[in-house]
Tab-separated table of C-alpha atoms in Angstrom:
chain	number	residue	atom	x	y	z
A	159	MET	CA	-59.747	55.909	34.341
A	160	LYS	CA	-61.621	58.544	36.600
A	161	PHE	CA	-65.149	56.901	36.364
A	162	ILE	CA	-63.795	53.429	37.305
A	163	GLU	CA	-62.700	54.995	40.288
A	164	GLN	CA	-65.644	56.604	41.180
A	165	LEU	CA	-67.534	53.220	40.716
A	166	LYS	CA	-64.836	51.609	43.106
A	167	GLU	CA	-65.866	54.295	45.805
A	168	PHE	CA	-69.122	52.538	46.645
A	169	LEU	CA	-68.571	49.151	44.969
A	170	PRO	CA	-66.073	46.261	46.348
A	171	GLU	CA	-62.852	45.397	43.759
A	172	HIS	CA	-64.434	42.276	42.963
A	173	ARG	CA	-67.485	43.573	41.586
A	174	VAL	CA	-65.440	45.999	39.218
A	175	LEU	CA	-64.204	43.896	36.577
A	176	THR	CA	-61.239	45.068	34.442
A	177	GLY	CA	-58.146	43.923	32.104
A	178	ASP	CA	-57.862	40.184	32.686
A	179	SER	CA	-60.922	39.734	34.923
A	180	LEU	CA	-62.916	39.960	31.527
A	181	LYS	CA	-61.406	37.136	29.987
A	182	GLU	CA	-63.830	34.835	31.435
A	183	ARG	CA	-66.882	36.859	30.370
A	184	TYR	CA	-68.423	36.720	27.030
A	185	THR	CA	-71.711	38.473	25.449
A	186	HIS	CA	-73.720	35.182	24.580
A	187	ILE	CA	-74.109	31.796	25.650
A	188	TRP	CA	-73.320	30.672	22.197
A	189	THR	CA	-69.800	32.883	22.059
A	190	MET	CA	-68.166	31.384	25.285
A	191	ASP	CA	-64.877	31.400	23.585
A	192	GLN	CA	-64.775	34.827	22.716
A	193	PRO	CA	-63.702	37.173	25.712
A	194	LEU	CA	-65.828	39.962	26.525
A	195	ARG	CA	-64.666	43.437	25.426
A	196	ALA	CA	-65.637	46.290	27.444
A	197	MET	CA	-64.100	49.316	29.814
A	198	CYS	CA	-65.119	47.611	32.676
A	199	LEU	CA	-68.004	45.180	33.823
A	200	VAL	CA	-70.140	45.859	37.099
A	201	LEU	CA	-72.242	43.748	39.268
A	202	PRO	CA	-74.640	45.862	41.553
A	203	LYS	CA	-76.523	43.967	44.060
A	204	THR	CA	-79.384	46.494	44.600
A	205	THR	CA	-81.530	49.215	42.808
A	206	GLU	CA	-79.527	52.082	44.696
A	207	GLU	CA	-76.202	50.815	43.103
A	208	VAL	CA	-77.523	50.573	39.520
A	209	SER	CA	-78.551	54.249	40.448
A	210	LYS	CA	-75.275	55.270	41.328
A	211	ILE	CA	-73.544	53.256	38.624
A	212	LEU	CA	-75.699	55.063	35.834
A	213	LYS	CA	-75.186	58.695	37.329
A	214	ILE	CA	-71.704	57.970	37.037
A	215	CYS	CA	-71.673	56.942	33.257
A	216	ASN	CA	-74.327	59.513	32.508
A	217	SER	CA	-72.615	62.631	33.966
A	218	ASN	CA	-69.029	60.890	31.922
A	219	ASP	CA	-70.889	60.399	28.860
A	220	ILE	CA	-70.091	56.385	29.037
A	221	LYS	CA	-72.346	54.025	27.224
A	222	VAL	CA	-74.044	50.955	29.146
A	223	VAL	CA	-74.460	47.739	28.002
A	224	VAL	CA	-76.781	45.281	29.951
A	225	HIS	CA	-76.386	41.670	30.816
A	226	GLY	CA	-78.708	39.400	32.030
A	227	GLY	CA	-78.777	35.728	30.963
A	228	LEU	CA	-77.199	36.364	27.677
A	229	THR	CA	-79.585	34.395	25.406
A	230	ASN	CA	-80.652	37.330	23.587
A	231	LEU	CA	-80.885	36.374	19.876
A	232	VAL	CA	-80.843	39.934	18.296
A	233	GLY	CA	-77.546	41.070	19.481
A	234	GLY	CA	-78.930	42.997	22.410
A	235	THR	CA	-75.821	42.051	24.470
A	236	GLU	CA	-73.071	42.461	21.884
A	237	THR	CA	-70.234	44.888	22.717
A	238	SER	CA	-67.715	46.917	21.082
A	239	GLY	CA	-65.306	47.408	23.861
A	240	ASP	CA	-65.974	51.182	24.876
A	241	GLU	CA	-68.860	50.579	27.106
A	242	VAL	CA	-69.462	49.731	30.652
A	243	VAL	CA	-71.259	46.454	30.851
A	244	LEU	CA	-73.861	46.381	33.749
A	245	SER	CA	-74.649	42.793	34.613
A	246	LEU	CA	-77.821	41.971	36.784
A	247	GLU	CA	-76.364	38.370	38.168
A	248	ARG	CA	-76.127	39.570	41.478
A	249	MET	CA	-79.525	40.828	42.180
A	250	ASN	CA	-81.129	37.338	41.987
A	251	THR	CA	-83.360	37.651	45.322
A	252	ILE	CA	-86.821	36.425	45.358
A	253	GLU	CA	-88.066	39.073	47.898
A	254	GLU	CA	-91.381	37.668	48.639
A	255	ILE	CA	-93.998	34.949	47.753
A	256	ASP	CA	-97.536	36.341	48.541
A	257	SER	CA	-99.686	33.479	47.847
A	258	GLU	CA	-103.135	35.474	48.940
A	259	SER	CA	-102.481	38.529	46.280
A	260	ARG	CA	-101.085	35.617	43.810
A	261	CYS	CA	-97.913	37.434	43.140
A	262	VAL	CA	-94.148	37.268	43.420
A	263	THR	CA	-91.591	40.203	43.963
A	264	VAL	CA	-88.503	39.565	42.575
A	265	GLN	CA	-85.129	41.360	41.524
A	266	SER	CA	-84.122	41.220	38.035
A	267	GLY	CA	-81.405	38.609	37.935
A	268	VAL	CA	-83.367	35.926	39.115
A	269	ILE	CA	-83.540	32.943	36.506
A	270	LEU	CA	-86.597	31.834	35.333
A	271	GLU	CA	-86.176	28.363	36.401
A	272	HIS	CA	-85.702	29.223	40.318
A	273	LEU	CA	-88.684	31.320	40.117
A	274	HIS	CA	-90.681	28.422	38.644
A	275	GLU	CA	-89.419	25.969	41.338
A	276	ALA	CA	-89.907	28.534	44.011
A	277	VAL	CA	-93.424	29.001	43.492
A	278	ASP	CA	-94.672	25.621	42.818
A	279	ALA	CA	-93.414	24.647	46.155
A	280	GLN	CA	-95.983	26.975	47.259
A	281	GLY	CA	-98.838	25.513	44.935
A	282	LEU	CA	-98.702	28.398	42.455
A	283	LEU	CA	-97.472	28.974	38.809
A	284	PHE	CA	-95.482	31.357	37.149
A	285	PRO	CA	-96.731	30.544	33.674
A	286	LEU	CA	-94.345	31.818	31.341
A	287	ASN	CA	-92.331	29.074	29.927
A	288	PHE	CA	-89.632	28.538	27.059
A	289	GLY	CA	-86.590	26.401	26.461
A	290	ALA	CA	-83.994	29.011	27.804
A	291	ARG	CA	-85.595	28.978	31.281
A	292	GLY	CA	-82.529	27.796	32.577
A	293	SER	CA	-80.627	30.579	32.150
A	294	ALA	CA	-82.745	33.636	31.340
A	295	GLN	CA	-83.205	36.262	33.659
A	296	ILE	CA	-86.586	38.433	34.796
A	297	GLY	CA	-85.058	41.712	33.668
A	298	GLY	CA	-84.287	40.614	30.252
A	299	ILE	CA	-87.342	38.570	30.232
A	300	ILE	CA	-89.542	41.781	30.715
A	301	SER	CA	-87.257	44.019	28.741
A	302	SER	CA	-87.642	41.774	25.826
A	303	ASN	CA	-91.497	40.976	26.776
A	304	ALA	CA	-90.648	37.411	25.804
A	305	GLY	CA	-93.324	34.842	25.039
A	306	GLY	CA	-92.851	31.226	24.831
A	307	LEU	CA	-94.932	27.912	25.003
A	308	ARG	CA	-98.052	29.391	27.040
A	309	VAL	CA	-98.942	32.615	25.481
A	310	LEU	CA	-102.361	31.247	24.038
A	311	LYS	CA	-103.696	31.004	27.519
A	312	TYR	CA	-101.777	33.288	29.630
A	313	GLY	CA	-100.351	36.292	27.452
A	314	MET	CA	-96.740	37.593	26.965
A	315	THR	CA	-94.739	38.972	29.590
A	316	ARG	CA	-96.620	42.073	29.504
A	317	GLN	CA	-99.811	40.465	30.956
A	318	LEU	CA	-97.739	39.226	33.455
A	319	VAL	CA	-96.211	42.293	35.335
A	320	LEU	CA	-98.188	44.101	38.177
A	321	GLY	CA	-95.575	46.205	39.324
A	322	LEU	CA	-92.018	47.278	38.180
A	323	GLU	CA	-89.129	49.572	39.254
A	324	ALA	CA	-86.424	50.922	36.633
A	325	VAL	CA	-83.572	53.062	36.672
A	326	LEU	CA	-83.230	55.853	34.239
A	327	ALA	CA	-80.165	57.107	32.622
A	328	ASN	CA	-79.512	59.689	34.635
A	329	GLY	CA	-80.017	57.414	38.064
A	330	THR	CA	-83.571	58.116	38.831
A	331	VAL	CA	-85.594	55.480	40.268
A	332	ILE	CA	-88.968	54.966	38.755
A	333	SER	CA	-90.638	52.672	41.195
A	334	SER	CA	-94.582	51.609	40.969
A	335	MET	CA	-94.385	48.428	42.929
A	336	LYS	CA	-98.067	47.606	43.267
A	337	LYS	CA	-99.520	44.174	43.431
A	338	ILE	CA	-102.792	45.412	41.992
A	339	ILE	CA	-104.107	44.411	38.642
A	340	LYS	CA	-106.239	47.496	38.097
A	341	ASP	CA	-104.942	51.061	38.331
A	342	ASN	CA	-106.218	53.703	36.102
A	343	SER	CA	-104.460	56.440	37.572
A	344	GLY	CA	-102.987	58.429	34.379
A	345	TYR	CA	-100.160	56.858	32.172
A	346	ASP	CA	-99.264	53.116	32.884
A	347	LEU	CA	-95.663	53.764	32.831
A	348	LYS	CA	-93.992	50.261	33.399
A	349	GLN	CA	-95.302	49.847	29.933
A	350	LEU	CA	-92.635	51.638	28.676
A	351	PHE	CA	-89.777	49.593	30.046
A	352	ILE	CA	-91.517	46.474	29.027
A	353	GLY	CA	-90.478	45.056	25.561
A	354	SER	CA	-87.946	48.628	25.344
A	355	GLU	CA	-84.798	46.068	25.329
A	356	GLY	CA	-83.318	48.241	28.121
A	357	THR	CA	-83.035	51.320	25.867
A	358	LEU	CA	-85.277	53.464	28.327
A	359	GLY	CA	-84.190	52.619	31.508
A	360	ILE	CA	-82.807	49.188	33.170
A	361	VAL	CA	-85.270	47.026	35.065
A	362	THR	CA	-84.495	46.304	38.431
A	363	LYS	CA	-87.189	44.648	40.095
A	364	ALA	CA	-90.885	43.802	39.353
A	365	ILE	CA	-94.040	42.134	41.076
A	366	LEU	CA	-95.341	39.135	38.955
A	367	LYS	CA	-98.609	37.852	38.572
A	368	LEU	CA	-98.984	34.010	39.441
A	369	GLU	CA	-102.049	31.403	39.020
A	370	GLU	CA	-103.008	28.755	40.988
A	371	ALA	CA	-101.014	25.654	40.049
A	372	PRO	CA	-102.897	23.217	37.603
A	373	SER	CA	-103.330	19.528	39.025
A	374	SER	CA	-103.703	18.075	35.512
A	375	ARG	CA	-101.488	18.471	32.675
A	376	ASN	CA	-102.165	16.724	29.468
A	377	ALA	CA	-100.399	16.625	25.858
A	378	ALA	CA	-100.892	14.743	22.623
A	379	PHE	CA	-99.123	14.920	19.531
A	380	LEU	CA	-101.372	15.129	16.264
A	381	ALA	CA	-100.376	14.336	12.632
A	382	VAL	CA	-102.295	15.927	9.569
A	383	ASN	CA	-100.980	16.850	5.822
A	384	ASP	CA	-102.572	20.263	5.225
A	385	TYR	CA	-102.779	23.712	6.930
A	386	ASP	CA	-106.327	23.896	6.744
A	387	SER	CA	-106.809	21.236	9.081
A	388	VAL	CA	-104.433	22.771	11.320
A	389	MET	CA	-106.663	25.729	11.804
A	390	ARG	CA	-109.705	23.680	12.446
A	391	LEU	CA	-107.883	21.657	14.977
A	392	LEU	CA	-107.047	24.778	16.737
A	393	LYS	CA	-110.412	26.358	16.783
A	394	TYR	CA	-112.116	22.575	17.756
A	395	PHE	CA	-109.983	22.075	20.796
A	396	ASP	CA	-109.669	25.508	21.752
A	397	GLN	CA	-113.540	25.222	22.009
A	398	GLY	CA	-113.668	21.660	23.450
A	399	LEU	CA	-111.555	22.339	26.123
A	400	ALA	CA	-112.962	25.501	27.210
A	401	GLY	CA	-110.459	27.627	28.490
A	402	LYS	CA	-107.938	24.767	29.603
A	403	LEU	CA	-105.869	24.688	26.101
A	404	SER	CA	-102.448	26.257	27.256
A	405	GLY	CA	-100.267	25.167	24.330
A	406	PHE	CA	-100.739	24.566	20.583
A	407	GLU	CA	-97.344	24.149	18.745
A	408	LEU	CA	-96.549	23.320	15.081
A	409	ILE	CA	-93.793	21.520	13.619
A	410	TRP	CA	-93.184	21.069	9.878
A	411	ARG	CA	-92.202	17.884	9.193
A	412	ASN	CA	-88.561	17.845	8.293
A	413	SER	CA	-88.243	20.001	11.437
A	414	TYR	CA	-89.774	17.224	13.552
A	415	GLU	CA	-87.676	14.453	11.801
A	416	GLN	CA	-84.448	16.291	12.719
A	417	MET	CA	-85.887	17.237	16.181
A	418	THR	CA	-86.558	13.255	16.629
A	419	ALA	CA	-83.486	11.941	14.964
A	420	THR	CA	-80.472	12.239	17.469
A	421	SER	CA	-81.386	10.216	20.389
A	422	ASP	CA	-83.392	7.991	22.442
A	423	ALA	CA	-84.277	10.836	24.570
A	424	VAL	CA	-86.115	12.382	21.760
A	425	ARG	CA	-87.302	9.283	19.655
A	426	PRO	CA	-90.562	10.142	17.534
A	427	PRO	CA	-93.922	9.701	19.160
A	428	LEU	CA	-95.482	9.262	15.745
A	429	PRO	CA	-93.834	8.087	12.271
A	430	TYR	CA	-92.245	10.326	9.651
A	431	ASN	CA	-95.437	10.121	7.362
A	432	TYR	CA	-96.987	13.718	7.888
A	433	GLU	CA	-96.420	17.006	6.623
A	434	PHE	CA	-97.706	18.758	9.830
A	435	TYR	CA	-97.017	17.891	13.648
A	436	ILE	CA	-99.275	19.604	16.159
A	437	LEU	CA	-98.355	19.332	19.955
A	438	ILE	CA	-101.042	20.549	22.345
A	439	GLU	CA	-101.202	20.782	25.950
A	440	SER	CA	-103.615	21.377	28.453
A	441	LEU	CA	-103.840	22.452	32.225
A	442	GLY	CA	-106.550	21.971	34.621
A	443	SER	CA	-107.955	21.250	38.075
A	444	GLN	CA	-109.445	17.809	37.728
A	445	LEU	CA	-107.078	15.199	37.211
A	446	GLN	CA	-109.167	12.341	35.857
A	447	GLN	CA	-111.878	14.411	34.508
A	448	ASP	CA	-109.489	16.249	32.716
A	449	GLN	CA	-107.672	13.306	31.367
A	450	LEU	CA	-111.136	11.858	30.356
A	451	GLU	CA	-112.292	14.876	28.729
A	452	PHE	CA	-109.021	15.256	26.794
A	453	GLN	CA	-108.925	11.864	25.663
A	454	ASN	CA	-112.337	12.026	24.511
A	455	LEU	CA	-111.559	14.937	22.319
A	456	LEU	CA	-108.733	12.712	20.602
A	457	GLU	CA	-111.203	10.238	20.090
A	458	ILE	CA	-113.671	12.310	18.266
A	459	VAL	CA	-110.908	13.882	15.859
A	460	VAL	CA	-109.710	10.377	14.850
A	461	GLU	CA	-113.240	9.106	14.431
A	462	LYS	CA	-114.107	12.380	12.391
A	463	GLU	CA	-110.713	11.706	10.522
A	464	MET	CA	-109.794	15.440	11.669
A	465	VAL	CA	-106.342	13.984	12.047
A	466	LEU	CA	-104.446	11.256	10.256
A	467	ASP	CA	-102.642	10.272	13.234
A	468	ALA	CA	-102.398	10.587	17.143
A	469	VAL	CA	-100.698	9.827	20.513
A	470	MET	CA	-101.693	11.070	23.870
A	471	ALA	CA	-99.026	10.992	26.627
A	472	GLN	CA	-99.983	8.504	29.257
A	473	SER	CA	-97.533	9.793	31.961
A	474	PRO	CA	-96.046	12.759	33.537
A	475	SER	CA	-92.740	11.599	31.431
A	476	ASP	CA	-94.581	11.309	28.438
A	477	VAL	CA	-95.373	14.866	28.539
A	478	GLU	CA	-91.905	15.944	29.318
A	479	TRP	CA	-90.605	13.383	26.677
A	480	PHE	CA	-93.244	15.598	23.924
A	481	PHE	CA	-92.272	18.838	25.360
A	482	ARG	CA	-88.416	18.026	25.117
A	483	ILE	CA	-88.680	17.444	21.383
A	484	ARG	CA	-89.895	20.987	20.628
A	485	GLU	CA	-87.851	22.762	23.101
A	486	ASP	CA	-84.449	21.166	22.392
A	487	VAL	CA	-83.611	23.129	19.522
A	488	ASN	CA	-80.086	22.426	19.784
A	489	ASN	CA	-81.097	19.136	17.525
A	490	LEU	CA	-81.625	21.403	14.618
A	491	THR	CA	-78.428	24.009	15.040
A	492	ASP	CA	-76.047	21.073	15.739
A	493	SER	CA	-76.941	19.923	12.384
A	494	MET	CA	-75.559	23.282	10.811
A	495	THR	CA	-72.391	24.762	9.291
A	496	HIS	CA	-73.617	28.102	10.258
A	497	ASP	CA	-77.462	28.923	11.647
A	498	GLN	CA	-79.442	32.196	11.062
A	499	HIS	CA	-82.798	32.408	13.307
A	500	PHE	CA	-85.903	34.151	12.787
A	501	ASP	CA	-89.238	34.663	14.854
A	502	ILE	CA	-91.881	36.292	12.753
A	503	SER	CA	-95.342	37.067	13.471
A	504	LEU	CA	-98.433	36.763	10.966
A	505	PRO	CA	-102.180	36.198	10.862
A	506	ILE	CA	-102.908	32.706	11.792
A	507	PRO	CA	-104.868	31.707	8.337
A	508	LEU	CA	-101.790	33.014	6.237
A	509	ILE	CA	-99.034	31.068	7.901
A	510	GLY	CA	-98.982	27.912	5.802
A	511	PRO	CA	-98.997	29.501	2.392
A	512	TYR	CA	-96.424	31.967	3.471
A	513	ILE	CA	-94.004	29.388	5.338
A	514	ALA	CA	-94.462	27.259	2.349
A	515	ASP	CA	-93.400	29.954	0.045
A	516	CYS	CA	-90.357	30.761	2.025
A	517	TYR	CA	-89.195	27.029	2.018
A	518	GLU	CA	-89.625	26.921	-1.699
A	519	LYS	CA	-87.459	30.258	-2.085
A	520	LEU	CA	-84.972	29.482	0.394
A	521	LYS	CA	-84.536	25.741	-0.747
A	522	THR	CA	-83.107	27.520	-3.876
A	523	LEU	CA	-80.949	30.132	-2.691
A	524	LYS	CA	-77.269	28.936	-3.412
A	525	GLY	CA	-75.417	28.813	0.100
A	526	VAL	CA	-78.575	27.562	2.038
A	527	GLU	CA	-78.264	24.177	3.092
A	528	GLN	CA	-81.210	23.441	5.827
A	529	VAL	CA	-84.654	25.037	6.455
A	530	TYR	CA	-86.652	24.262	9.479
A	531	ALA	CA	-89.939	25.994	10.629
A	532	PHE	CA	-91.922	25.189	14.191
A	533	GLY	CA	-93.638	27.596	16.416
A	534	HIS	CA	-96.435	28.782	18.425
A	535	VAL	CA	-98.930	28.710	15.526
A	536	ALA	CA	-102.134	29.697	18.054
A	537	ASP	CA	-100.688	33.279	18.513
A	538	GLY	CA	-99.141	33.537	15.052
A	539	ASN	CA	-95.370	33.220	15.955
A	540	ILE	CA	-93.295	31.019	13.828
A	541	HIS	CA	-89.526	30.394	14.339
A	542	PHE	CA	-87.170	29.731	11.418
A	543	MET	CA	-83.916	28.300	11.572
A	544	VAL	CA	-81.994	28.235	8.401
A	545	GLY	CA	-78.566	26.427	8.265
A	546	LYS	CA	-75.950	27.812	5.790
A	547	GLU	CA	-72.612	27.419	4.350
A	548	ASN	CA	-71.010	30.757	5.140
A	549	THR	CA	-71.888	34.086	7.489
A	550	GLU	CA	-71.162	36.341	4.394
A	551	ASP	CA	-73.346	39.472	4.150
A	552	GLU	CA	-74.551	38.670	0.842
A	553	LEU	CA	-76.260	35.397	1.951
A	554	ARG	CA	-77.217	36.706	5.361
A	555	LEU	CA	-79.065	39.757	3.644
A	556	ALA	CA	-80.861	37.533	1.020
A	557	ILE	CA	-82.040	35.291	3.472
A	558	ASN	CA	-83.479	37.794	5.613
A	559	ASP	CA	-85.008	39.342	2.076
A	560	ILE	CA	-86.742	35.979	1.539
A	561	ILE	CA	-88.319	35.864	5.052
A	562	TYR	CA	-89.175	39.077	5.616
A	563	SER	CA	-90.053	41.159	2.411
A	564	ASP	CA	-93.975	40.323	2.265
A	565	LEU	CA	-94.992	40.665	5.836
A	566	LYS	CA	-95.558	44.450	5.456
A	567	SER	CA	-98.123	43.734	2.970
A	568	ILE	CA	-99.845	41.236	5.268
A	569	GLY	CA	-99.508	42.996	8.653
A	570	GLY	CA	-96.841	40.899	9.891
A	571	SER	CA	-94.003	41.551	11.911
A	572	VAL	CA	-90.288	40.767	11.856
A	573	SER	CA	-90.089	40.128	15.450
A	574	ALA	CA	-92.740	38.042	17.489
A	575	GLU	CA	-91.066	37.775	20.589
A	576	HIS	CA	-87.210	37.994	20.718
A	577	GLY	CA	-87.214	42.028	20.020
A	578	ILE	CA	-85.428	44.349	17.786
A	579	GLY	CA	-81.647	44.482	19.101
A	580	LEU	CA	-79.020	45.208	16.942
A	581	HIS	CA	-79.626	42.811	14.240
A	582	LYS	CA	-83.232	43.661	13.380
A	583	LYS	CA	-82.851	47.358	13.171
A	584	PRO	CA	-82.681	47.711	9.391
A	585	TYR	CA	-86.301	45.859	9.459
A	586	LEU	CA	-87.796	47.791	11.764
A	587	LYS	CA	-89.720	49.885	9.293
A	588	ILE	CA	-91.431	46.613	7.913
A	589	SER	CA	-93.292	46.218	11.389
A	590	ARG	CA	-93.483	49.994	12.315
A	591	THR	CA	-94.798	53.239	10.310
A	592	PHE	CA	-92.605	55.989	9.959
A	593	GLU	CA	-94.217	57.978	12.457
A	594	GLU	CA	-94.241	55.276	15.024
A	595	ILE	CA	-90.431	55.036	14.726
A	596	GLN	CA	-90.333	58.881	15.119
A	597	LEU	CA	-92.328	58.680	18.300
A	598	MET	CA	-90.112	56.031	19.407
A	599	LYS	CA	-87.031	58.359	18.782
A	600	THR	CA	-88.815	60.827	20.695
A	601	LEU	CA	-89.337	58.909	24.090
A	602	LYS	CA	-85.702	57.792	23.689
A	603	THR	CA	-84.609	61.379	23.425
A	604	ALA	CA	-86.452	62.604	26.191
A	605	MET	CA	-85.649	59.431	28.664
A	606	ASP	CA	-81.948	59.283	27.739
A	607	PRO	CA	-80.974	62.524	26.206
A	608	LYS	CA	-77.433	61.350	25.960
A	609	GLY	CA	-78.188	57.853	24.433
A	610	ILE	CA	-75.992	55.697	26.742
A	611	LEU	CA	-78.475	53.060	27.450
A	612	ASN	CA	-78.036	49.988	25.127
A	613	PRO	CA	-76.996	52.134	22.439
A	614	GLY	CA	-77.898	51.457	18.981
A	615	ARG	CA	-80.394	48.792	19.612
A	616	ILE	CA	-84.122	49.181	18.215
A	617	ILE	CA	-83.272	52.807	16.901
A	618	ASP	CA	-80.356	55.248	16.289
C-alpha cells in the first residue's frame, strides 16, 4: 500500500508492523488471545514522528486508532481492520523531574507505576493511583481524564496537568509545555485534549504536577449497616483529619466477601457480618502525630457507636493488604462466566438507595448471576460488576437499562472516569444535553474534519 511505503520512508521497518507481525498484538489486556486486526501498527518515538504519521494518514483518508496501555474499559482501543494503529509504547521517556517547580515532564507512553517509582526516589509524589497503574500509560490517562483512589484529595487527572503537547489530525503540533499553575492568557487549549479520548488530537507529552511525598500513611477498615452512617463518617473524618483524608472507599457486603474469599493474601480484616465496609486512608507529614490523630478519631467513632466494627493498619504491609483487597478486582471477575462493567457517577446522598434499587432489579433479571458494587463514594463514583451467563445483546441492554435509566433525572453520569468510547456512546444523551453533544460535534469537525482520529468514539 502506498501510505505504508510512505511511513517506511522515515520509520525503520521494525516500527511499521504488518501481516504476521500483528499476530502477537491485541486490542486489550483481557483479549490477548485475539490477534490485532489493522492495516498496520506504527511505533513512533517522538512527537515529530507522530506528526508525520498523521499527515500521511490524513492525506490518504486513513483512520487512526491510538493504543496505550490497553486497559480501556469502553472499547476505545478496539479495531475493525481498516485502521492504522498508532502505539505510544516507545514514547516512554521521563524527560525531567523538576523538584523545585514540583513537576515532571514525560512522554505519553510512560507507565504510571514507573512514574511513581521515579518521582518517589526524589521525595515527590504523583498522586494519581489506581489498580491498572502497572500497565496504564500517561497519554491514555490524560485522554480519558482518569480518576482513581485519591480524587478526594488531589482531583482527577485534569487537575494534575500543567502543560501538554498534542498532535492534530493533520499533523499540526499544539504545544503548551509550561510549568506554571496560573495562565489566564485566553483559551486553555490543553483542556480540549484531556478527557477527549484521542478524538481531537493525540497527546504526546505532558508536564504533570507533583506533590511533596507524604511521610505518613494510615488506613483503616470500618463496618456499618446503613448508608446514612457512611455519609456521617465521611463528614466526620474529612473534618477531623483537616485535609489529610486521601481516600474513602465503600465496598458492599457481598463484594467484600468475594474480594477476600480467594486467598490468604487478601484475607478479611473484618468479619462478614455487616452491610457496608469503608476503607479510609490519610496522608500526612508527621509520622507519630498523624498516627495518633488517626487512632484517636477511630476510637471516638467506636465509643460513640458510629461504627459497628473497625480495624486500623498497624504497619505499611497492613496498609498494602487493605488496599490490595480494594484494587484486585480479578477476585470478582474470576468468579463470573461473563462480566459487564460500569462506573457511574451520582450525588453522594443518593448512592445508597440507588445502588440498592439496582441490586434488587438485577437480581431478578434472568441471566444475571452476580452483582458487585464498590467505589469512590467520596467523589460520587460507584463501580458495578455484573456477572452474567451469556453475552447476548438482549441481556446486555437490559442490564444497561437498569443501571443507567434513572441517572438523568438525578443529575448523574454514565461515566465517572472510564470515558465513553464505543460502548457507552448510545447513552451519552443521559449525561449530556442535545446542545452539548452538538457542540462536541462542532469541535470534532473543526479539529478533525476528515474524522480519522479514534473514529466513532464518543460521538459519530
